[in-house]
């Protein structure tokens, strides 16, 4: 499968690394906001991975490197089957990723994205366009990444109705709470460690104020339950007000805080609620520690089930993109 990549940040670079370890995916071009590199015969992923470790200026890459580009020109010039969109999230408009994704679909390319903005705001529109053209639109990396919330939901909920969702969907806050509880760290020190380890968003308020969790809950509900929930309707409280004393006193009672997202899909006006909740041993999420996450689906016929783990990191996010690419590849193969 021939793919093009837009976005060479942490996740994009990790994806290049994983592609280099496989022989079924060929990387034809890679682009970032200022520059790009392409080779009709396929780029050398190992060389590109090393290069991106030194600089993101692809114009100086050597053969195939170029400066400012337009996606329409790129899609005319290079022949690919699938576009991976992994640029940073813009949660107000979803642009420019939304336009890039639309153009790729209109040009007959499958799309896999790690970008939460366009998926949260325009999922139905983009999915409809993909379906109309018989194309795949993979979004697993936007809603838990290594934790297969979308993949499991799309495949394993078939035939049952989703009644509710509970989730610990943000690795950064779960890690901070873990470090405060077990390492005795202050909130500030724990946040700094999460940032140093590269799991926090570029703007960590997205994590610690609960927005990243709320976005993921919204995406999951819209994708799996056909809802059109909006982030502005969510009730969101993060972990910034929690003190070391709060954490200690929960621990003294054999409980711990989790930043929990909840959604009752049977409610008259379903809305995402994200807030820190003190959970005890009996709660499925009590044991979800460190950078791990978890999702629990409540259904009519399958009862309740949960998936736990799927720690947040760039390698896991890149692996989620690979998973989506391979699922699309499998579907194409089945059609033949
Ligand atoms: N910052 C996110 C997290 C990773 O901590 O889970 C990307 O979704």
mmCIF file of C-alpha atoms and ligand atoms in Angstrom:
data_model
loop_
_atom_site.group_PDB
_atom_site.id
_atom_site.type_symbol
_atom_site.label_atom_id
_atom_site.label_comp_id
_atom_site.label_asym_id
_atom_site.label_seq_id
_atom_site.Cartn_x
_atom_site.Cartn_y
_atom_site.Cartn_z
ATOM 1 C CA UNK A 1 0.000 0.000 0.000
ATOM 2 C CA UNK A 2 1.388 3.391 -1.004
ATOM 3 C CA UNK A 3 0.832 6.180 1.499
ATOM 4 C CA UNK A 4 1.528 9.861 1.921
ATOM 5 C CA UNK A 5 1.972 11.522 5.313
ATOM 6 C CA UNK A 6 1.016 15.051 6.369
ATOM 7 C CA UNK A 7 2.509 15.942 9.765
ATOM 8 C CA UNK A 8 6.015 15.017 10.870
ATOM 9 C CA UNK A 9 5.770 15.799 14.608
ATOM 10 C CA UNK A 10 6.240 13.145 17.295
ATOM 11 C CA UNK A 11 3.505 10.809 16.024
ATOM 12 C CA UNK A 12 4.406 11.304 12.339
ATOM 13 C CA UNK A 13 8.052 10.528 13.014
ATOM 14 C CA UNK A 14 7.153 7.435 15.068
ATOM 15 C CA UNK A 15 4.982 6.300 12.160
ATOM 16 C CA UNK A 16 7.925 6.640 9.757
ATOM 17 C CA UNK A 17 9.917 4.431 12.147
ATOM 18 C CA UNK A 18 7.211 1.731 12.237
ATOM 19 C CA UNK A 19 6.795 1.813 8.442
ATOM 20 C CA UNK A 20 10.537 1.167 8.139
ATOM 21 C CA UNK A 21 10.049 -2.121 9.979
ATOM 22 C CA UNK A 22 7.394 -3.388 7.552
ATOM 23 C CA UNK A 23 7.394 -4.356 3.906
ATOM 24 C CA UNK A 24 3.676 -3.912 3.162
ATOM 25 C CA UNK A 25 3.475 -0.111 3.468
ATOM 26 C CA UNK A 26 5.429 2.222 1.226
ATOM 27 C CA UNK A 27 5.906 5.864 2.178
ATOM 28 C CA UNK A 28 5.831 8.055 -0.929
ATOM 29 C CA UNK A 29 5.807 11.563 0.536
ATOM 30 C CA UNK A 30 6.012 13.289 3.913
ATOM 31 C CA UNK A 31 4.935 16.883 4.514
ATOM 32 C CA UNK A 32 4.970 19.388 7.339
ATOM 33 C CA UNK A 33 3.793 22.970 7.599
ATOM 34 C CA UNK A 34 6.794 24.425 5.788
ATOM 35 C CA UNK A 35 8.392 21.718 3.677
ATOM 36 C CA UNK A 36 8.200 18.202 2.339
ATOM 37 C CA UNK A 37 9.950 15.325 0.662
ATOM 38 C CA UNK A 38 8.712 12.835 -1.893
ATOM 39 C CA UNK A 39 9.854 9.990 -4.081
ATOM 40 C CA UNK A 40 7.568 8.214 -6.519
ATOM 41 C CA UNK A 41 9.603 5.029 -5.988
ATOM 42 C CA UNK A 42 9.230 5.221 -2.190
ATOM 43 C CA UNK A 43 11.253 7.056 0.473
ATOM 44 C CA UNK A 44 13.805 5.372 2.700
ATOM 45 C CA UNK A 45 11.999 5.424 6.092
ATOM 46 C CA UNK A 46 15.138 4.827 8.149
ATOM 47 C CA UNK A 47 16.917 7.763 6.544
ATOM 48 C CA UNK A 48 13.844 9.985 6.964
ATOM 49 C CA UNK A 49 13.408 8.948 10.619
ATOM 50 C CA UNK A 50 17.017 9.879 11.408
ATOM 51 C CA UNK A 51 16.736 13.125 9.468
ATOM 52 C CA UNK A 52 13.574 14.160 11.355
ATOM 53 C CA UNK A 53 15.448 13.552 14.614
ATOM 54 C CA UNK A 54 17.821 16.346 13.627
ATOM 55 C CA UNK A 55 15.555 18.841 11.861
ATOM 56 C CA UNK A 56 12.025 19.179 10.522
ATOM 57 C CA UNK A 57 13.207 21.267 7.555
ATOM 58 C CA UNK A 58 12.649 18.782 4.753
ATOM 59 C CA UNK A 59 13.654 21.240 2.036
ATOM 60 C CA UNK A 60 17.278 20.460 2.896
ATOM 61 C CA UNK A 61 16.719 16.680 2.809
ATOM 62 C CA UNK A 62 18.552 16.295 -0.473
ATOM 63 C CA UNK A 63 16.933 14.627 -3.462
ATOM 64 C CA UNK A 64 13.154 14.908 -3.297
ATOM 65 C CA UNK A 65 13.104 17.724 -0.696
ATOM 66 C CA UNK A 66 11.029 20.847 -1.333
ATOM 67 C CA UNK A 67 9.758 23.979 0.427
ATOM 68 C CA UNK A 68 6.222 25.388 0.555
ATOM 69 C CA UNK A 69 3.637 23.068 -1.029
ATOM 70 C CA UNK A 70 -0.055 22.871 -1.807
ATOM 71 C CA UNK A 71 -1.842 19.651 -1.066
ATOM 72 C CA UNK A 72 -3.673 19.739 -4.413
ATOM 73 C CA UNK A 73 -0.318 19.839 -6.249
ATOM 74 C CA UNK A 74 1.089 17.058 -4.110
ATOM 75 C CA UNK A 75 -1.908 14.799 -4.763
ATOM 76 C CA UNK A 76 -1.570 15.454 -8.499
ATOM 77 C CA UNK A 77 2.128 14.724 -8.504
ATOM 78 C CA UNK A 78 2.408 11.597 -6.354
ATOM 79 C CA UNK A 79 0.432 8.396 -6.753
ATOM 80 C CA UNK A 80 -0.728 7.065 -3.366
ATOM 81 C CA UNK A 81 -3.609 4.888 -2.124
ATOM 82 C CA UNK A 82 -3.995 6.426 1.306
ATOM 83 C CA UNK A 83 -3.245 9.690 3.076
ATOM 84 C CA UNK A 84 -2.268 9.845 6.760
ATOM 85 C CA UNK A 85 -3.157 13.181 8.356
ATOM 86 C CA UNK A 86 -1.242 13.754 11.610
ATOM 87 C CA UNK A 87 -0.970 17.513 12.001
ATOM 88 C CA UNK A 88 -1.719 19.247 15.336
ATOM 89 C CA UNK A 89 -5.339 19.502 16.508
ATOM 90 C CA UNK A 90 -7.301 22.687 15.933
ATOM 91 C CA UNK A 91 -10.432 22.216 18.002
ATOM 92 C CA UNK A 92 -12.172 25.438 16.864
ATOM 93 C CA UNK A 93 -12.340 24.790 13.110
ATOM 94 C CA UNK A 94 -10.540 21.517 12.463
ATOM 95 C CA UNK A 95 -8.627 23.290 9.686
ATOM 96 C CA UNK A 96 -6.478 22.937 7.682
ATOM 97 C CA UNK A 97 -6.786 19.195 8.317
ATOM 98 C CA UNK A 98 -10.483 19.047 7.410
ATOM 99 C CA UNK A 99 -9.849 20.488 3.927
ATOM 100 C CA UNK A 100 -6.868 18.205 3.397
ATOM 101 C CA UNK A 101 -8.939 15.155 4.356
ATOM 102 C CA UNK A 102 -11.848 16.197 2.119
ATOM 103 C CA UNK A 103 -9.564 16.752 -0.834
ATOM 104 C CA UNK A 104 -7.892 13.393 -0.362
ATOM 105 C CA UNK A 105 -11.276 11.624 -0.217
ATOM 106 C CA UNK A 106 -12.498 13.548 -3.265
ATOM 107 C CA UNK A 107 -9.373 12.343 -5.057
ATOM 108 C CA UNK A 108 -10.241 8.749 -4.249
ATOM 109 C CA UNK A 109 -7.735 8.214 -1.440
ATOM 110 C CA UNK A 110 -8.430 6.383 1.801
ATOM 111 C CA UNK A 111 -7.655 8.537 4.829
ATOM 112 C CA UNK A 112 -6.355 7.732 8.298
ATOM 113 C CA UNK A 113 -6.083 10.595 10.747
ATOM 114 C CA UNK A 114 -4.658 11.197 14.198
ATOM 115 C CA UNK A 115 -6.099 14.708 14.255
ATOM 116 C CA UNK A 116 -8.929 15.146 16.749
ATOM 117 C CA UNK A 117 -10.155 18.546 15.480
ATOM 118 C CA UNK A 118 -11.755 17.575 12.147
ATOM 119 C CA UNK A 119 -13.052 14.295 13.564
ATOM 120 C CA UNK A 120 -14.707 15.906 16.572
ATOM 121 C CA UNK A 121 -16.280 18.663 14.483
ATOM 122 C CA UNK A 122 -17.009 17.015 11.135
ATOM 123 C CA UNK A 123 -17.035 13.243 11.584
ATOM 124 C CA UNK A 124 -20.398 12.582 9.911
ATOM 125 C CA UNK A 125 -19.643 14.769 6.930
ATOM 126 C CA UNK A 126 -16.226 13.173 6.344
ATOM 127 C CA UNK A 127 -17.438 9.630 6.974
ATOM 128 C CA UNK A 128 -20.375 10.108 4.567
ATOM 129 C CA UNK A 129 -18.019 11.369 1.888
ATOM 130 C CA UNK A 130 -15.727 8.371 2.417
ATOM 131 C CA UNK A 131 -18.655 5.927 2.298
ATOM 132 C CA UNK A 132 -20.084 7.495 -0.826
ATOM 133 C CA UNK A 133 -16.780 6.881 -2.551
ATOM 134 C CA UNK A 134 -16.270 3.426 -1.078
ATOM 135 C CA UNK A 135 -13.214 4.628 0.844
ATOM 136 C CA UNK A 136 -11.883 3.962 4.335
ATOM 137 C CA UNK A 137 -11.708 6.706 6.962
ATOM 138 C CA UNK A 138 -9.674 5.563 9.978
ATOM 139 C CA UNK A 139 -9.907 7.587 13.193
ATOM 140 C CA UNK A 140 -8.614 5.188 15.878
ATOM 141 C CA UNK A 141 -5.639 7.399 16.720
ATOM 142 C CA UNK A 142 -7.933 10.298 17.652
ATOM 143 C CA UNK A 143 -9.792 8.557 20.474
ATOM 144 C CA UNK A 144 -7.457 6.552 22.663
ATOM 145 C CA UNK A 145 -4.908 5.498 20.013
ATOM 146 C CA UNK A 146 -3.245 2.385 21.463
ATOM 147 C CA UNK A 147 -6.493 1.766 23.371
ATOM 148 C CA UNK A 148 -8.758 0.426 20.586
ATOM 149 C CA UNK A 149 -11.942 2.321 21.466
ATOM 150 C CA UNK A 150 -13.089 2.808 17.864
ATOM 151 C CA UNK A 151 -11.854 -0.451 16.431
ATOM 152 C CA UNK A 152 -13.510 -2.521 19.174
ATOM 153 C CA UNK A 153 -16.625 -0.382 19.024
ATOM 154 C CA UNK A 154 -17.011 -0.662 15.246
ATOM 155 C CA UNK A 155 -16.380 -4.392 15.176
ATOM 156 C CA UNK A 156 -17.462 -5.883 18.468
ATOM 157 C CA UNK A 157 -20.579 -3.854 19.209
ATOM 158 C CA UNK A 158 -22.183 -4.913 15.939
ATOM 159 C CA UNK A 159 -25.755 -5.981 16.514
ATOM 160 C CA UNK A 160 -26.006 -4.330 19.917
ATOM 161 C CA UNK A 161 -26.952 -0.848 20.979
ATOM 162 C CA UNK A 162 -24.602 1.318 22.962
ATOM 163 C CA UNK A 163 -26.366 2.648 26.065
ATOM 164 C CA UNK A 164 -23.515 4.335 27.860
ATOM 165 C CA UNK A 165 -19.794 4.968 27.894
ATOM 166 C CA UNK A 166 -17.339 5.411 30.766
ATOM 167 C CA UNK A 167 -13.707 6.086 30.140
ATOM 168 C CA UNK A 168 -10.347 7.091 31.541
ATOM 169 C CA UNK A 169 -9.111 8.453 28.254
ATOM 170 C CA UNK A 170 -6.237 10.761 29.062
ATOM 171 C CA UNK A 171 -2.852 9.225 29.816
ATOM 172 C CA UNK A 172 -1.254 12.463 31.012
ATOM 173 C CA UNK A 173 -3.706 13.115 33.831
ATOM 174 C CA UNK A 174 -3.778 9.462 34.835
ATOM 175 C CA UNK A 175 0.021 9.527 35.026
ATOM 176 C CA UNK A 176 0.026 12.770 37.055
ATOM 177 C CA UNK A 177 -2.493 11.337 39.541
ATOM 178 C CA UNK A 178 -0.436 8.146 39.749
ATOM 179 C CA UNK A 179 2.798 10.051 40.454
ATOM 180 C CA UNK A 180 1.103 12.215 43.071
ATOM 181 C CA UNK A 181 -0.344 9.151 44.784
ATOM 182 C CA UNK A 182 2.586 6.754 44.537
ATOM 183 C CA UNK A 183 5.635 8.947 44.084
ATOM 184 C CA UNK A 184 4.518 11.634 46.520
ATOM 185 C CA UNK A 185 5.145 14.235 43.802
ATOM 186 C CA UNK A 186 3.516 17.628 43.732
ATOM 187 C CA UNK A 187 1.104 18.383 40.904
ATOM 188 C CA UNK A 188 3.637 20.707 39.229
ATOM 189 C CA UNK A 189 6.497 18.181 39.388
ATOM 190 C CA UNK A 190 4.263 15.410 38.048
ATOM 191 C CA UNK A 191 3.042 17.588 35.164
ATOM 192 C CA UNK A 192 6.615 18.481 34.290
ATOM 193 C CA UNK A 193 7.568 14.792 34.199
ATOM 194 C CA UNK A 194 4.601 14.007 31.915
ATOM 195 C CA UNK A 195 5.701 16.832 29.599
ATOM 196 C CA UNK A 196 9.322 15.662 29.601
ATOM 197 C CA UNK A 197 8.156 12.197 28.630
ATOM 198 C CA UNK A 198 6.293 13.693 25.671
ATOM 199 C CA UNK A 199 2.759 12.454 26.399
ATOM 200 C CA UNK A 200 1.170 15.771 27.336
ATOM 201 C CA UNK A 201 -0.377 17.805 24.515
ATOM 202 C CA UNK A 202 1.676 20.739 23.157
ATOM 203 C CA UNK A 203 -0.651 22.839 25.301
ATOM 204 C CA UNK A 204 -1.011 20.695 28.470
ATOM 205 C CA UNK A 205 -4.111 22.587 29.621
ATOM 206 C CA UNK A 206 -5.936 20.390 27.064
ATOM 207 C CA UNK A 207 -4.994 17.415 29.229
ATOM 208 C CA UNK A 208 -5.163 18.729 32.778
ATOM 209 C CA UNK A 209 -8.366 20.725 32.323
ATOM 210 C CA UNK A 210 -10.137 17.697 30.909
ATOM 211 C CA UNK A 211 -10.613 18.833 27.291
ATOM 212 C CA UNK A 212 -8.642 16.008 25.717
ATOM 213 C CA UNK A 213 -10.852 13.473 27.552
ATOM 214 C CA UNK A 214 -14.024 15.317 26.576
ATOM 215 C CA UNK A 215 -12.962 15.450 22.923
ATOM 216 C CA UNK A 216 -12.273 11.707 22.888
ATOM 217 C CA UNK A 217 -15.638 10.927 24.541
ATOM 218 C CA UNK A 218 -17.370 13.136 21.961
ATOM 219 C CA UNK A 219 -15.596 11.453 19.046
ATOM 220 C CA UNK A 220 -16.431 7.976 20.360
ATOM 221 C CA UNK A 221 -20.111 8.803 20.886
ATOM 222 C CA UNK A 222 -20.462 10.439 17.481
ATOM 223 C CA UNK A 223 -18.668 7.627 15.673
ATOM 224 C CA UNK A 224 -20.216 4.654 17.452
ATOM 225 C CA UNK A 225 -23.672 5.860 18.453
ATOM 226 C CA UNK A 226 -24.413 8.145 15.497
ATOM 227 C CA UNK A 227 -24.723 11.190 17.748
ATOM 228 C CA UNK A 228 -23.850 14.776 16.875
ATOM 229 C CA UNK A 229 -22.571 15.826 20.294
ATOM 230 C CA UNK A 230 -20.685 19.090 20.571
ATOM 231 C CA UNK A 231 -17.780 19.831 22.851
ATOM 232 C CA UNK A 232 -19.392 23.048 24.058
ATOM 233 C CA UNK A 233 -22.262 21.025 25.550
ATOM 234 C CA UNK A 234 -19.906 18.909 27.656
ATOM 235 C CA UNK A 235 -19.484 19.477 31.390
ATOM 236 C CA UNK A 236 -15.742 19.457 31.946
ATOM 237 C CA UNK A 237 -13.671 19.716 35.107
ATOM 238 C CA UNK A 238 -9.989 18.801 35.108
ATOM 239 C CA UNK A 239 -7.556 17.856 37.860
ATOM 240 C CA UNK A 240 -5.831 21.190 38.454
ATOM 241 C CA UNK A 241 -7.689 21.857 41.694
ATOM 242 C CA UNK A 242 -6.728 18.518 43.280
ATOM 243 C CA UNK A 243 -4.116 18.894 46.032
ATOM 244 C CA UNK A 244 -1.616 16.376 47.392
ATOM 245 C CA UNK A 245 -3.802 16.365 50.505
ATOM 246 C CA UNK A 246 -6.884 15.316 48.451
ATOM 247 C CA UNK A 247 -4.916 12.454 46.907
ATOM 248 C CA UNK A 248 -3.538 11.323 50.281
ATOM 249 C CA UNK A 249 -6.883 11.408 51.989
ATOM 250 C CA UNK A 250 -8.409 9.278 49.182
ATOM 251 C CA UNK A 251 -5.538 6.816 49.573
ATOM 252 C CA UNK A 252 -6.152 6.623 53.342
ATOM 253 C CA UNK A 253 -9.677 5.458 52.483
ATOM 254 C CA UNK A 254 -8.364 2.874 49.965
ATOM 255 C CA UNK A 255 -9.601 4.985 47.081
ATOM 256 C CA UNK A 256 -7.962 6.949 44.308
ATOM 257 C CA UNK A 257 -8.893 9.704 41.893
ATOM 258 C CA UNK A 258 -9.450 9.049 38.206
ATOM 259 C CA UNK A 259 -10.327 11.665 35.603
ATOM 260 C CA UNK A 260 -13.451 9.919 34.416
ATOM 261 C CA UNK A 261 -15.542 10.616 31.333
ATOM 262 C CA UNK A 262 -19.173 9.492 31.463
ATOM 263 C CA UNK A 263 -22.002 9.566 28.966
ATOM 264 C CA UNK A 264 -25.516 8.230 29.367
ATOM 265 C CA UNK A 265 -26.744 7.744 25.817
ATOM 266 C CA UNK A 266 -30.268 6.994 27.015
ATOM 267 C CA UNK A 267 -30.668 10.398 28.636
ATOM 268 C CA UNK A 268 -33.064 12.862 27.026
ATOM 269 C CA UNK A 269 -30.184 15.165 26.146
ATOM 270 C CA UNK A 270 -27.043 13.047 26.344
ATOM 271 C CA UNK A 271 -23.978 15.010 27.318
ATOM 272 C CA UNK A 272 -20.401 14.173 28.089
ATOM 273 C CA UNK A 273 -19.340 14.733 31.695
ATOM 274 C CA UNK A 274 -15.636 14.697 32.552
ATOM 275 C CA UNK A 275 -14.506 15.179 36.131
ATOM 276 C CA UNK A 276 -12.215 13.648 38.753
ATOM 277 C CA UNK A 277 -14.029 10.857 40.565
ATOM 278 C CA UNK A 278 -12.833 8.994 43.646
ATOM 279 C CA UNK A 279 -13.044 5.286 42.817
ATOM 280 C CA UNK A 280 -12.682 2.236 45.039
ATOM 281 C CA UNK A 281 -11.298 -1.259 44.357
ATOM 282 C CA UNK A 282 -14.599 -2.418 42.927
ATOM 283 C CA UNK A 283 -14.441 0.076 40.067
ATOM 284 C CA UNK A 284 -13.100 -1.319 36.801
ATOM 285 C CA UNK A 285 -10.822 1.720 36.456
ATOM 286 C CA UNK A 286 -9.182 1.476 39.893
ATOM 287 C CA UNK A 287 -6.313 -0.603 38.510
ATOM 288 C CA UNK A 288 -5.744 1.518 35.396
ATOM 289 C CA UNK A 289 -2.516 3.133 36.464
ATOM 290 C CA UNK A 290 0.337 5.195 35.020
ATOM 291 C CA UNK A 291 -0.105 6.283 31.401
ATOM 292 C CA UNK A 292 -2.716 3.599 30.770
ATOM 293 C CA UNK A 293 -6.291 4.335 29.843
ATOM 294 C CA UNK A 294 -9.562 2.419 29.704
ATOM 295 C CA UNK A 295 -12.999 2.350 28.127
ATOM 296 C CA UNK A 296 -16.173 0.676 29.307
ATOM 297 C CA UNK A 297 -19.114 0.142 26.988
ATOM 298 C CA UNK A 298 -22.593 -0.479 28.358
ATOM 299 C CA UNK A 299 -24.797 -2.193 25.785
ATOM 300 C CA UNK A 300 -28.297 -3.653 25.536
ATOM 301 C CA UNK A 301 -27.403 -7.196 24.485
ATOM 302 C CA UNK A 302 -23.704 -7.648 25.205
ATOM 303 C CA UNK A 303 -23.891 -6.338 28.747
ATOM 304 C CA UNK A 304 -20.940 -4.295 29.954
ATOM 305 C CA UNK A 305 -17.403 -4.770 28.797
ATOM 306 C CA UNK A 306 -14.191 -2.860 29.202
ATOM 307 C CA UNK A 307 -10.813 -2.585 27.528
ATOM 308 C CA UNK A 308 -7.947 -1.453 29.723
ATOM 309 C CA UNK A 309 -4.357 -0.466 28.946
ATOM 310 C CA UNK A 310 -3.284 1.272 25.737
ATOM 311 C CA UNK A 311 -0.837 3.678 27.356
ATOM 312 C CA UNK A 312 -0.491 7.104 25.743
ATOM 313 C CA UNK A 313 2.745 7.619 23.846
ATOM 314 C CA UNK A 314 3.800 8.474 20.306
ATOM 315 C CA UNK A 315 4.710 4.891 19.416
ATOM 316 C CA UNK A 316 1.254 3.667 20.503
ATOM 317 C CA UNK A 317 -0.400 6.448 18.486
ATOM 318 C CA UNK A 318 1.676 5.514 15.425
ATOM 319 C CA UNK A 319 0.762 1.853 15.932
ATOM 320 C CA UNK A 320 -2.911 2.849 16.007
ATOM 321 C CA UNK A 321 -2.433 4.526 12.610
ATOM 322 C CA UNK A 322 -0.811 1.351 11.271
ATOM 323 C CA UNK A 323 -3.768 -0.646 12.646
ATOM 324 C CA UNK A 324 -6.211 1.581 10.749
ATOM 325 C CA UNK A 325 -4.163 1.342 7.550
ATOM 326 C CA UNK A 326 -4.088 -2.451 7.773
ATOM 327 C CA UNK A 327 -7.817 -2.648 8.489
ATOM 328 C CA UNK A 328 -8.493 -0.614 5.344
ATOM 329 C CA UNK A 329 -6.059 -2.785 3.390
ATOM 330 C CA UNK A 330 -7.840 -5.911 4.616
ATOM 331 C CA UNK A 331 -11.194 -4.538 3.459
ATOM 332 C CA UNK A 332 -9.892 -3.689 0.007
ATOM 333 C CA UNK A 333 -8.396 -7.139 -0.291
ATOM 334 C CA UNK A 334 -11.707 -8.738 0.727
ATOM 335 C CA UNK A 335 -13.545 -6.793 -1.963
ATOM 336 C CA UNK A 336 -11.308 -8.088 -4.738
HETATM 337 N N1 LIG B 1 -2.173 13.863 25.568
HETATM 338 C C1 LIG B 1 -2.897 12.655 25.320
HETATM 339 C C2 LIG B 1 -2.920 11.792 26.566
HETATM 340 C C3 LIG B 1 -2.292 11.852 24.203
HETATM 341 O O1 LIG B 1 -2.249 12.148 27.526
HETATM 342 O O2 LIG B 1 -3.591 10.774 26.588
HETATM 343 C C4 LIG B 1 -2.911 12.148 22.878
HETATM 344 O O3 LIG B 1 -4.287 11.885 22.857
#
